[in-house]
CSV table of C-alpha atoms and ligand atoms in Angstrom, one decimal:
chain,number,residue,atom,x,y,z
A,5,MET,CA,103.0,72.8,62.7
A,6,THR,CA,105.4,75.7,62.5
A,7,HIS,CA,104.5,79.2,63.5
A,8,ARG,CA,106.6,82.3,63.0
A,9,THR,CA,106.5,85.3,65.3
A,10,GLN,CA,108.7,88.1,66.6
A,11,VAL,CA,108.5,87.3,70.3
A,12,ALA,CA,107.6,84.0,71.8
A,13,ILE,CA,106.4,84.4,75.4
A,14,VAL,CA,106.5,81.4,77.8
A,15,GLY,CA,103.9,81.8,80.6
A,16,ALA,CA,100.6,83.6,80.9
A,17,GLY,CA,101.0,85.0,84.4
A,18,PRO,CA,101.2,88.8,85.0
A,19,ALA,CA,104.6,89.1,83.4
A,20,GLY,CA,103.8,87.2,80.1
A,21,LEU,CA,100.4,88.8,79.7
A,22,LEU,CA,101.5,92.3,80.4
A,23,LEU,CA,104.4,91.9,77.9
A,24,GLY,CA,102.1,90.6,75.3
A,25,GLN,CA,99.9,93.6,75.6
A,26,LEU,CA,102.8,96.1,75.6
A,27,LEU,CA,104.2,94.5,72.5
A,28,HIS,CA,100.7,94.5,70.9
A,29,LEU,CA,100.4,98.3,71.5
A,30,ASN,CA,103.8,98.7,69.7
A,31,GLY,CA,102.7,96.6,66.8
A,32,ILE,CA,105.0,93.7,67.7
A,33,ASP,CA,103.8,90.2,67.1
A,34,SER,CA,103.9,87.6,69.8
A,35,VAL,CA,102.7,84.1,70.7
A,36,ILE,CA,102.0,83.2,74.4
A,37,VAL,CA,102.4,79.6,75.5
A,38,GLU,CA,101.0,78.6,78.9
A,39,ASN,CA,101.0,75.0,80.3
A,40,ARG,CA,98.0,75.4,82.6
A,41,SER,CA,94.3,75.9,81.8
A,42,ARG,CA,92.7,79.3,81.6
A,43,GLU,CA,90.6,78.6,84.7
A,44,TYR,CA,93.7,77.4,86.8
A,45,VAL,CA,95.6,80.5,85.9
A,46,ILE,CA,92.7,82.8,86.9
A,47,ASP,CA,91.8,81.0,90.1
A,48,ARG,CA,95.3,80.8,91.5
A,49,VAL,CA,95.0,83.1,94.6
A,50,ARG,CA,98.2,85.2,95.1
A,51,ALA,CA,99.1,88.8,95.3
A,52,GLY,CA,96.9,91.7,96.1
A,53,VAL,CA,98.9,94.9,96.4
A,54,LEU,CA,99.6,97.0,93.3
A,55,GLU,CA,102.2,99.8,93.5
A,56,GLN,CA,101.2,103.2,92.1
A,57,GLY,CA,103.6,102.5,89.1
A,58,THR,CA,101.9,99.2,88.3
A,59,VAL,CA,98.5,100.9,88.4
A,60,ASP,CA,99.8,103.7,86.1
A,61,LEU,CA,101.3,101.1,83.8
A,62,MET,CA,98.0,99.2,83.5
A,63,LYS,CA,96.2,102.5,82.8
A,64,ALA,CA,98.7,103.5,80.1
A,65,MET,CA,98.3,100.0,78.5
A,66,GLY,CA,94.5,100.4,78.4
A,67,VAL,CA,93.9,97.4,80.7
A,68,SER,CA,92.6,99.2,83.8
A,69,ALA,CA,88.8,99.2,83.5
A,70,GLY,CA,88.4,96.4,86.1
A,71,LEU,CA,91.0,97.9,88.4
A,72,GLU,CA,89.4,101.3,88.3
A,73,ARG,CA,86.0,99.8,88.9
A,74,ALA,CA,86.9,97.4,91.8
A,75,GLY,CA,90.4,98.2,92.9
A,76,LEU,CA,90.6,99.6,96.5
A,77,ARG,CA,92.9,102.6,96.9
A,78,HIS,CA,94.8,102.5,100.1
A,79,GLU,CA,96.5,105.5,101.5
A,80,GLY,CA,98.6,103.8,104.2
A,81,VAL,CA,99.2,100.7,106.3
A,82,TYR,CA,99.2,99.9,110.0
A,83,ILE,CA,102.2,98.4,111.7
A,84,SER,CA,101.2,96.6,114.9
A,85,PHE,CA,103.3,95.5,117.8
A,86,LEU,CA,103.0,95.2,121.5
A,87,GLY,CA,99.2,95.3,121.0
A,88,GLN,CA,99.1,98.7,119.3
A,89,ARG,CA,98.6,99.7,115.7
A,90,HIS,CA,100.5,102.6,114.2
A,91,HIS,CA,99.4,104.2,111.0
A,92,ILE,CA,101.8,105.2,108.1
A,93,ASN,CA,100.3,107.7,105.7
A,94,PHE,CA,101.5,107.2,102.2
A,95,PRO,CA,100.3,110.3,100.3
A,96,GLU,CA,101.5,112.6,103.1
A,97,LEU,CA,105.0,111.1,103.0
A,98,THR,CA,105.4,110.5,99.2
A,99,GLY,CA,103.8,113.5,97.6
A,100,GLY,CA,100.4,111.9,96.9
A,101,LYS,CA,101.2,108.3,96.1
A,102,ALA,CA,99.1,105.3,97.2
A,103,ILE,CA,98.7,101.6,96.6
A,104,THR,CA,95.7,99.7,95.2
A,105,VAL,CA,94.4,96.4,96.5
A,106,TYR,CA,93.2,94.4,93.5
A,107,GLY,CA,93.6,90.6,93.4
A,108,GLN,CA,96.2,89.1,91.1
A,109,ASN,CA,93.3,86.8,89.9
A,110,GLU,CA,91.5,89.8,88.6
A,111,VAL,CA,94.6,91.3,87.0
A,112,VAL,CA,95.2,88.0,85.2
A,113,ARG,CA,91.5,87.7,84.2
A,114,ASP,CA,91.5,91.3,82.7
A,115,LEU,CA,94.8,90.7,80.9
A,116,ILE,CA,93.6,87.4,79.3
A,117,ASP,CA,90.4,89.3,78.2
A,118,ALA,CA,92.6,92.0,76.6
A,119,ARG,CA,94.8,89.4,74.9
A,120,LEU,CA,91.8,87.6,73.4
A,121,GLU,CA,90.5,90.9,72.1
A,122,THR,CA,93.7,91.4,70.1
A,123,SER,CA,93.2,88.0,68.4
A,124,ARG,CA,96.9,87.3,68.9
A,125,PRO,CA,97.7,83.7,69.8
A,126,LEU,CA,97.5,82.5,73.4
A,127,TYR,CA,97.8,78.7,74.0
A,128,PHE,CA,96.6,77.3,77.3
A,129,GLU,CA,97.3,73.7,78.3
A,130,ALA,CA,100.4,73.5,76.1
A,131,GLU,CA,102.3,70.3,77.0
A,132,ASP,CA,106.0,69.6,77.1
A,133,VAL,CA,107.1,73.1,76.5
A,134,SER,CA,110.8,73.5,75.7
A,135,VAL,CA,113.0,76.3,74.4
A,136,GLY,CA,116.0,75.9,72.1
A,137,ASP,CA,118.7,77.6,69.9
A,138,LEU,CA,118.9,80.4,72.5
A,139,ASP,CA,122.3,81.6,71.4
A,140,SER,CA,121.2,81.9,67.7
A,141,THR,CA,119.2,84.7,66.1
A,142,THR,CA,116.3,82.3,65.5
A,143,PRO,CA,115.5,80.7,68.9
A,144,THR,CA,112.5,78.2,69.0
A,145,VAL,CA,109.8,77.1,71.4
A,146,HIS,CA,108.4,73.6,71.1
A,147,PHE,CA,105.2,72.3,72.7
A,148,ARG,CA,102.3,69.9,72.1
A,149,TYR,CA,98.8,71.3,71.7
A,150,ASP,CA,95.7,69.2,71.2
A,151,GLY,CA,97.9,66.2,70.5
A,152,ALA,CA,99.9,68.0,67.7
A,153,GLU,CA,103.6,69.0,67.9
A,154,GLN,CA,104.1,72.8,67.5
A,155,GLU,CA,107.2,74.8,66.8
A,156,VAL,CA,107.4,78.6,67.2
A,157,ARG,CA,110.3,80.3,65.4
A,158,CYS,CA,111.0,83.8,66.7
A,159,ASP,CA,113.5,86.5,67.1
A,160,PHE,CA,113.4,86.5,70.9
A,161,ILE,CA,112.0,84.4,73.8
A,162,ALA,CA,110.6,86.0,76.9
A,163,GLY,CA,110.9,83.6,79.8
A,164,CYS,CA,107.9,84.6,81.9
A,165,ASP,CA,107.2,81.1,83.3
A,166,GLY,CA,107.6,81.8,87.0
A,167,PHE,CA,110.0,80.3,89.5
A,168,HIS,CA,109.2,76.6,88.6
A,169,GLY,CA,109.3,77.2,84.8
A,170,ILE,CA,111.5,75.7,82.2
A,171,CYS,CA,113.2,78.8,80.7
A,172,ARG,CA,115.8,79.5,83.5
A,173,PRO,CA,116.8,75.8,83.7
A,174,SER,CA,117.4,75.8,79.9
A,175,ILE,CA,120.3,78.2,80.3
A,176,PRO,CA,123.6,76.3,80.3
A,177,ALA,CA,125.2,75.6,83.6
A,178,GLY,CA,127.7,78.2,84.9
A,179,VAL,CA,126.1,81.1,83.0
A,180,LEU,CA,123.9,82.4,85.9
A,181,ALA,CA,125.0,83.5,89.3
A,182,ILE,CA,122.3,82.4,91.8
A,183,TYR,CA,121.7,84.4,95.0
A,184,GLU,CA,119.3,82.8,97.5
A,185,ARG,CA,118.0,82.9,101.0
A,186,ILE,CA,115.5,80.4,102.4
A,187,TYR,CA,113.5,81.6,105.4
A,188,PRO,CA,112.7,79.2,108.3
A,189,PHE,CA,108.9,80.0,108.0
A,190,GLY,CA,106.1,80.2,105.6
A,191,TRP,CA,102.7,81.9,105.3
A,192,LEU,CA,99.3,80.2,105.8
A,193,GLY,CA,96.9,82.4,103.8
A,194,ILE,CA,93.1,82.4,103.8
A,195,LEU,CA,90.2,84.1,102.1
A,196,ALA,CA,87.2,84.6,104.3
A,197,GLU,CA,83.6,85.8,103.6
A,198,ALA,CA,83.9,88.6,106.1
A,199,ALA,CA,83.7,92.4,105.7
A,200,PRO,CA,87.2,93.9,106.3
A,201,SER,CA,87.3,95.4,109.8
A,202,SER,CA,90.0,97.9,109.0
A,203,GLU,CA,90.3,100.4,106.1
A,204,GLU,CA,94.0,99.6,105.8
A,205,LEU,CA,96.3,96.6,105.8
A,206,VAL,CA,97.7,95.6,109.2
A,207,TYR,CA,101.2,94.1,109.5
A,208,THR,CA,101.6,92.5,113.0
A,209,LEU,CA,104.6,91.3,114.9
A,210,HIS,CA,103.3,89.3,117.8
A,211,GLU,CA,105.1,87.1,120.3
A,212,ARG,CA,103.6,84.1,118.6
A,213,GLY,CA,104.8,85.3,115.1
A,214,PHE,CA,103.8,87.4,112.2
A,215,ALA,CA,100.2,88.0,111.0
A,216,LEU,CA,98.8,90.1,108.2
A,217,PHE,CA,95.4,91.6,107.7
A,218,SER,CA,94.4,92.4,104.1
A,219,MET,CA,91.3,92.3,101.9
A,220,ARG,CA,90.0,91.7,98.4
A,221,SER,CA,86.6,93.5,98.4
A,222,PRO,CA,84.1,95.1,100.8
A,223,LYS,CA,82.9,91.5,101.6
A,224,VAL,CA,86.1,89.5,101.5
A,225,THR,CA,89.0,89.5,104.0
A,226,ARG,CA,92.5,88.1,103.2
A,227,LEU,CA,94.6,87.0,106.2
A,228,TYR,CA,98.1,85.5,106.6
A,229,LEU,CA,99.8,83.8,109.5
A,230,GLN,CA,103.5,82.8,110.0
A,231,VAL,CA,103.8,79.0,110.2
A,232,PRO,CA,106.7,76.6,109.9
A,233,PRO,CA,107.8,76.3,106.3
A,234,ASP,CA,106.8,72.7,105.9
A,235,GLU,CA,103.5,73.0,107.7
A,236,SER,CA,100.7,71.0,106.2
A,237,ILE,CA,97.4,72.9,105.7
A,238,ASP,CA,95.7,69.7,106.9
A,239,ASN,CA,97.0,70.4,110.4
A,240,TRP,CA,94.8,73.6,110.5
A,241,SER,CA,91.1,73.3,111.1
A,242,ASP,CA,89.1,76.5,110.4
A,243,ASP,CA,88.6,77.0,114.2
A,244,ALA,CA,92.4,76.7,114.8
A,245,ILE,CA,93.1,79.3,112.1
A,246,TRP,CA,90.6,81.8,113.6
A,247,ASP,CA,91.9,81.2,117.1
A,248,GLU,CA,95.5,81.9,116.0
A,249,MET,CA,94.6,84.9,113.8
A,250,LEU,CA,92.7,86.5,116.7
A,251,ARG,CA,95.4,85.8,119.2
A,252,ARG,CA,98.0,87.5,117.1
A,253,MET,CA,96.0,90.4,115.6
A,254,THR,CA,93.7,91.6,118.4
A,255,THR,CA,95.0,94.9,119.7
A,256,ARG,CA,94.6,96.5,123.1
A,257,ASP,CA,91.9,98.9,121.8
A,258,GLY,CA,89.9,95.8,120.9
A,259,TRP,CA,90.4,95.9,117.1
A,260,LYS,CA,90.4,92.4,115.4
A,261,PRO,CA,89.4,90.9,112.1
A,262,ASN,CA,85.8,89.9,111.4
A,263,ILE,CA,85.3,86.2,111.3
A,264,GLY,CA,83.5,84.5,108.3
A,265,ARG,CA,83.4,81.3,106.3
A,266,ILE,CA,86.9,80.4,105.0
A,267,THR,CA,86.7,79.8,101.2
A,268,GLN,CA,90.4,79.1,100.4
A,269,LYS,CA,93.5,78.2,102.5
A,270,SER,CA,97.0,77.3,101.6
A,271,VAL,CA,100.6,77.4,102.9
A,272,THR,CA,103.4,79.2,100.9
A,273,PRO,CA,107.2,78.8,101.7
A,274,MET,CA,109.2,82.0,101.6
A,275,ARG,CA,112.5,82.7,99.8
A,276,SER,CA,114.6,85.4,98.4
A,277,PHE,CA,116.2,84.5,95.0
A,278,VAL,CA,117.9,86.3,92.2
A,279,ALA,CA,119.4,84.7,89.0
A,280,ALA,CA,121.8,87.1,87.2
A,281,PRO,CA,122.0,88.1,84.4
A,282,MET,CA,118.4,88.0,83.4
A,283,ARG,CA,119.4,87.0,79.9
A,284,TYR,CA,121.1,84.3,77.9
A,285,GLY,CA,121.5,85.0,74.2
A,286,ARG,CA,118.0,85.7,72.8
A,287,LEU,CA,116.2,84.5,76.0
A,288,PHE,CA,115.2,87.2,78.4
A,289,LEU,CA,113.8,86.3,81.8
A,290,ALA,CA,111.2,88.5,83.4
A,291,GLY,CA,109.3,88.3,86.7
A,292,ASP,CA,109.4,85.3,89.1
A,293,ALA,CA,111.4,83.3,86.4
A,294,ALA,CA,114.4,85.5,87.4
A,295,HIS,CA,113.7,86.5,91.0
A,296,ILE,CA,111.5,85.7,94.0
A,297,VAL,CA,110.9,87.9,97.0
A,298,PRO,CA,109.3,86.9,100.3
A,299,PRO,CA,105.8,88.3,100.1
A,300,THR,CA,106.0,90.6,103.2
A,301,GLY,CA,106.9,93.7,101.0
A,302,ALA,CA,104.2,93.0,98.4
A,303,LYS,CA,106.7,93.4,95.6
A,304,GLY,CA,106.6,90.2,93.5
A,305,LEU,CA,103.9,91.1,91.0
A,306,ASN,CA,105.1,94.7,90.9
A,307,LEU,CA,108.6,93.6,90.0
A,308,ALA,CA,107.2,91.5,87.2
A,309,ALA,CA,105.4,94.6,85.9
A,310,SER,CA,108.6,96.7,86.1
A,311,ASP,CA,110.7,94.1,84.2
A,312,VAL,CA,108.0,94.1,81.5
A,313,LEU,CA,108.2,97.9,81.1
A,314,VAL,CA,112.0,97.7,80.6
A,315,LEU,CA,111.8,94.6,78.3
A,316,GLY,CA,108.9,96.1,76.2
A,317,ARG,CA,111.0,99.3,75.7
A,318,ALA,CA,114.0,97.2,74.7
A,319,LEU,CA,112.1,95.2,72.1
A,320,LYS,CA,110.5,98.4,70.8
A,321,GLY,CA,114.0,99.8,70.4
A,322,PHE,CA,115.1,96.7,68.4
A,323,TYR,CA,112.1,96.7,66.0
A,324,GLY,CA,111.9,100.5,65.7
A,325,ARG,CA,115.6,101.4,65.5
A,326,GLY,CA,117.3,98.1,64.7
A,327,SER,CA,119.4,98.5,67.8
A,328,MET,CA,120.3,95.9,70.5
A,329,GLU,CA,121.4,98.7,72.9
A,330,TRP,CA,118.3,98.6,75.1
A,331,LEU,CA,118.2,94.8,75.1
A,332,ASP,CA,121.9,94.8,76.2
A,333,GLU,CA,120.9,97.1,79.1
A,334,TYR,CA,117.9,95.1,80.1
A,335,SER,CA,119.4,92.9,82.8
A,336,ASP,CA,121.4,95.6,84.5
A,337,LEU,CA,118.5,98.1,84.6
A,338,CYS,CA,116.1,95.5,86.0
A,339,LEU,CA,118.6,94.1,88.6
A,340,ARG,CA,119.1,97.5,90.2
A,341,ARG,CA,115.4,97.7,91.0
A,342,VAL,CA,115.2,94.0,91.9
A,343,TRP,CA,118.0,94.3,94.5
A,344,LYS,CA,116.4,97.3,96.1
A,345,ALA,CA,113.1,95.3,96.3
A,346,GLN,CA,115.0,92.3,97.6
A,347,ARG,CA,116.6,94.4,100.4
A,348,PHE,CA,113.2,95.9,101.3
A,349,SER,CA,111.4,92.6,101.3
A,350,TRP,CA,114.1,91.0,103.4
A,351,TRP,CA,114.0,93.8,105.9
A,352,MET,CA,110.2,93.7,106.2
A,353,THR,CA,110.4,89.9,106.6
A,354,SER,CA,113.1,89.8,109.1
A,355,THR,CA,111.7,92.7,111.2
A,356,LEU,CA,108.2,91.3,111.4
A,357,HIS,CA,108.7,87.5,111.7
A,358,ARG,CA,110.0,85.4,114.6
A,359,SER,CA,112.9,83.1,113.7
A,360,PRO,CA,113.3,79.7,115.4
A,361,ASP,CA,117.0,80.6,116.0
A,362,GLU,CA,116.5,84.1,117.3
A,363,THR,CA,117.8,85.3,120.7
A,364,ALA,CA,116.0,87.5,123.2
A,365,PHE,CA,118.3,90.3,122.0
A,366,ASP,CA,117.1,89.8,118.4
A,367,HIS,CA,113.5,90.2,119.5
A,368,GLN,CA,114.1,93.3,121.5
A,369,ARG,CA,116.0,94.7,118.5
A,370,GLN,CA,112.9,94.0,116.3
A,371,ILE,CA,110.7,95.9,118.7
A,372,ALA,CA,113.1,98.8,118.7
A,373,ASP,CA,113.2,98.8,114.9
A,374,LEU,CA,109.4,99.0,114.8
A,375,ASP,CA,109.3,101.6,117.6
A,376,TYR,CA,111.8,103.8,115.6
A,377,LEU,CA,110.0,103.2,112.3
A,378,THR,CA,106.6,104.3,113.7
A,379,SER,CA,107.9,107.3,115.6
A,380,SER,CA,110.4,108.8,113.0
A,381,ARG,CA,109.1,110.7,110.0
A,382,ALA,CA,112.3,109.9,108.2
A,383,ALA,CA,111.9,106.2,108.8
A,384,MET,CA,108.2,106.2,107.9
A,385,THR,CA,109.1,108.1,104.7
A,386,SER,CA,111.6,105.5,103.8
A,387,LEU,CA,109.1,102.7,104.2
A,388,ALA,CA,106.4,104.6,102.4
A,389,GLU,CA,108.4,105.4,99.3
A,390,GLN,CA,109.5,101.8,99.0
A,391,TYR,CA,106.1,100.4,99.7
A,392,VAL,CA,104.3,102.5,97.1
A,393,GLY,CA,107.2,101.8,94.7
A,394,LEU,CA,110.4,103.4,93.7
A,395,PRO,CA,110.4,105.5,90.4
A,396,ALA,CA,110.4,103.5,87.1
A,397,GLU,CA,113.8,102.8,85.5
A,398,VAL,CA,112.6,104.0,82.1
A,399,SER,CA,109.8,106.4,81.0
A,400,PHE,CA,106.5,105.2,79.7
A,401,GLU,CA,107.1,107.2,76.5
A,402,SER,CA,110.2,105.3,75.7
A,403,ALA,CA,108.2,102.1,75.9
A,404,GLY,CA,105.6,103.6,73.4
A,405,LEU,CA,103.0,104.5,76.1
A,406,LYS,CA,101.5,107.8,77.0
A,407,ALA,CA,102.2,108.6,80.7
B,23,FAD,P1,103.7,83.6,87.6
B,23,FAD,O1,102.5,84.3,88.1
B,23,FAD,O2,104.2,82.5,88.4
B,23,FAD,O3,103.4,83.2,86.1
B,23,FAD,C1,104.1,82.2,85.4
B,23,FAD,C2,103.2,81.5,84.5
B,23,FAD,O4,104.0,80.6,83.7
B,23,FAD,C3,102.2,80.7,85.2
B,23,FAD,O5,100.9,80.9,84.6
B,23,FAD,C4,102.6,79.2,85.0
B,23,FAD,O6,101.5,78.3,84.9
B,23,FAD,C5,103.3,79.3,83.6
B,23,FAD,N1,104.3,78.2,83.4
B,23,FAD,C6,105.1,77.6,84.3
B,23,FAD,N2,105.8,76.7,83.7
B,23,FAD,C7,105.5,76.7,82.4
B,23,FAD,C8,105.9,75.9,81.3
B,23,FAD,N3,106.8,75.0,81.4
B,23,FAD,N4,105.4,76.2,80.1
B,23,FAD,C9,104.5,77.2,80.0
B,23,FAD,N5,104.1,78.0,81.0
B,23,FAD,C10,104.6,77.7,82.2
B,23,FAD,N6,103.4,90.1,94.8
B,23,FAD,C11,103.0,91.4,94.9
B,23,FAD,O7,103.5,92.2,94.1
B,23,FAD,N7,102.2,91.8,95.9
B,23,FAD,C12,101.6,91.0,96.8
B,23,FAD,O8,100.8,91.4,97.6
B,23,FAD,C13,102.0,89.6,96.7
B,23,FAD,N8,101.5,88.7,97.5
B,23,FAD,C14,101.8,87.3,97.3
B,23,FAD,C15,101.2,86.4,98.2
B,23,FAD,C16,101.4,85.1,98.0
B,23,FAD,C17,100.7,84.1,98.9
B,23,FAD,C18,102.2,84.6,96.9
B,23,FAD,C19,102.4,83.2,96.7
B,23,FAD,C20,102.8,85.5,96.1
B,23,FAD,C21,102.6,86.9,96.3
B,23,FAD,N9,103.2,87.8,95.4
B,23,FAD,C22,102.9,89.2,95.6
B,23,FAD,C23,104.1,87.4,94.4
B,23,FAD,C24,103.3,87.4,93.0
B,23,FAD,O9,102.2,86.5,93.1
B,23,FAD,C25,104.3,86.9,91.9
B,23,FAD,O10,105.5,87.6,92.0
B,23,FAD,C26,103.8,87.0,90.5
B,23,FAD,O11,102.8,86.0,90.3
B,23,FAD,C27,104.9,86.9,89.4
B,23,FAD,O12,104.3,86.9,88.1
B,23,FAD,P2,105.0,86.1,87.0
B,23,FAD,O13,104.1,86.3,85.8
B,23,FAD,O14,106.4,86.4,86.9
B,23,FAD,O15,105.0,84.6,87.4
B,24,DHB,C1,98.8,90.9,100.4
B,24,DHB,C2,99.9,90.1,100.1
B,24,DHB,C3,101.1,90.5,100.6
B,24,DHB,O1,102.2,89.7,100.3
B,24,DHB,C4,101.3,91.7,101.3
B,24,DHB,O2,102.5,92.1,101.7
B,24,DHB,C5,100.2,92.5,101.5
B,24,DHB,C6,98.9,92.1,101.1
B,24,DHB,C7,97.5,90.4,99.9
B,24,DHB,O3,97.4,89.3,99.4
B,24,DHB,O4,96.5,91.1,100.1
C-alpha cells in the first residue's frame, strides 16, 4: 500500500509526537511510524524535568492540560556535598523562571492522545522500518504493518527515532562528523511508592559517588545512584539499593529520602554524543537521533523539544513561503543550543560523579567547584539560567504559535 504525505516522521517519542502536533497546527500533513507498541512507548520510564521553554511550548501547542493539572512546579534545586544541602533559587536568579517535574511517560501519553484526536495517521508496531531516496525531492519510508508492506512517499523525513533508530545510520558513511564521550559510570534509577521528603530535587556528590533525589507525584519518589556502567540490576536487591541511597543522600541535619516499595528499577549507561550536521538531503534528525547528553543536566527531552520548534518553523517556511532558507539553517541553529547543553551536562556530570581514574586532587577540585557554586551569586545564576533553559533559538510566532 502506498501513502502520500508531506512529512513522514519516524519515531513516536517526544520529538516525533511534538513535531506531528506542531505540523498539524500549521495545517501540514504527516504520518508517524513507530516500531514499538503504544503501551511500551508510554510505560518507558525516563525523564522528568521540563524546562520553562518546554512547558511554554506545550502550552502554546495546546497539549498542556495534563501538565497543568499534575505537573509539579519547582523553584530551585539543592546541591549537596560534605553532608550539607545548599539551595539554588531559580526565579530569584532568572527573573521568575522555574522548571516543572512531569514524567516523560505522561508527556508521551498526552501527546499520543492529542495525535489521535487529530485523526492523522500514527502507526505503532511498524516492522522493518527503512528510509530511502534521501537525496531526492521524494524520499520514502518503508515498513510492514499488520503483515502488509507499506510505502510512504513524502517531501521530507523527520528522523525522530532516538539514539538506536535507523535514520542516522541510513546517512551515507563520511557525511556526519561524530563527537562522543563515554563516561565510566551509569545510573541505577528507581521509582518508589514513598512521599517525596524534599520539596526540591537534591543532587548529591558523596564520597561513594553521585546520587539524585527526584519525584513524580506527591506519592512517588524517583531516585538515582551512580554505579559502574555495565552494572547488572540483578546485583541490586531492594535492600541494597535503599542502603546505598541512604548512605549517599542522608545529610548532617538528618534529611533523607522516605523509603517505600520499589516499583521499577533499571541501569542506564551515560554518554555525550553529537552527530553533525543534523541533516542529509531531505532527512532531518531531531532529538536523541542526533544527540545524547548524560542525564545529570536534565536536558535530553528539552533538547528534543527545542529541535522540534526549529524544525516546525522551517517546514512552515517551506510550505508557507516556498523557501528552503529556514530548512538550510536548521542544523546550525539547533547545534548552537545542543553544544551549550552538552557543555552544561558534561560539567554537571563531571562535577558530581566520582571517576574510577580520578586523583585526590580531582576530588578536592570538585568540592571547591561546588563550594564556589553554592556561595557565589554569579555561579548560581549561571547554573540557574542553564538549568531552567536558555532562550529559544526562534520565536513561537515564527513557528505559527501564539507565545
Ligand atoms: P526517544 O524518546 O528515544 O524516542 C524515539 C522513538 O523512536 C521511540 O519511541 C522508539 O521506540 C522509536 N524508534 C526507534 N527505532 C525505530 C525504528 N527503527 N522505527 C520506528 N521507530 C523507532 N531528559 C530531560 O530533558 N530531562 C530529564 O530529566 C531526563 N532524565 C532522563 C533519565 C533517564 C534515566 C534517561 C534514560 C533519559 C533521560 N532524559 C532526560 C533523556 C530523555 O529521556 C530523552 O532525551 C528523550 O526521550 C528524547 O526524545 P526523542 O523523541 O528524541 O527520542
Ligand atoms: C530526573 C532526571 C534527571 O536526569 C535529572 O537530572 C533530574 C531529574 C528525573 O527523572 O526526575
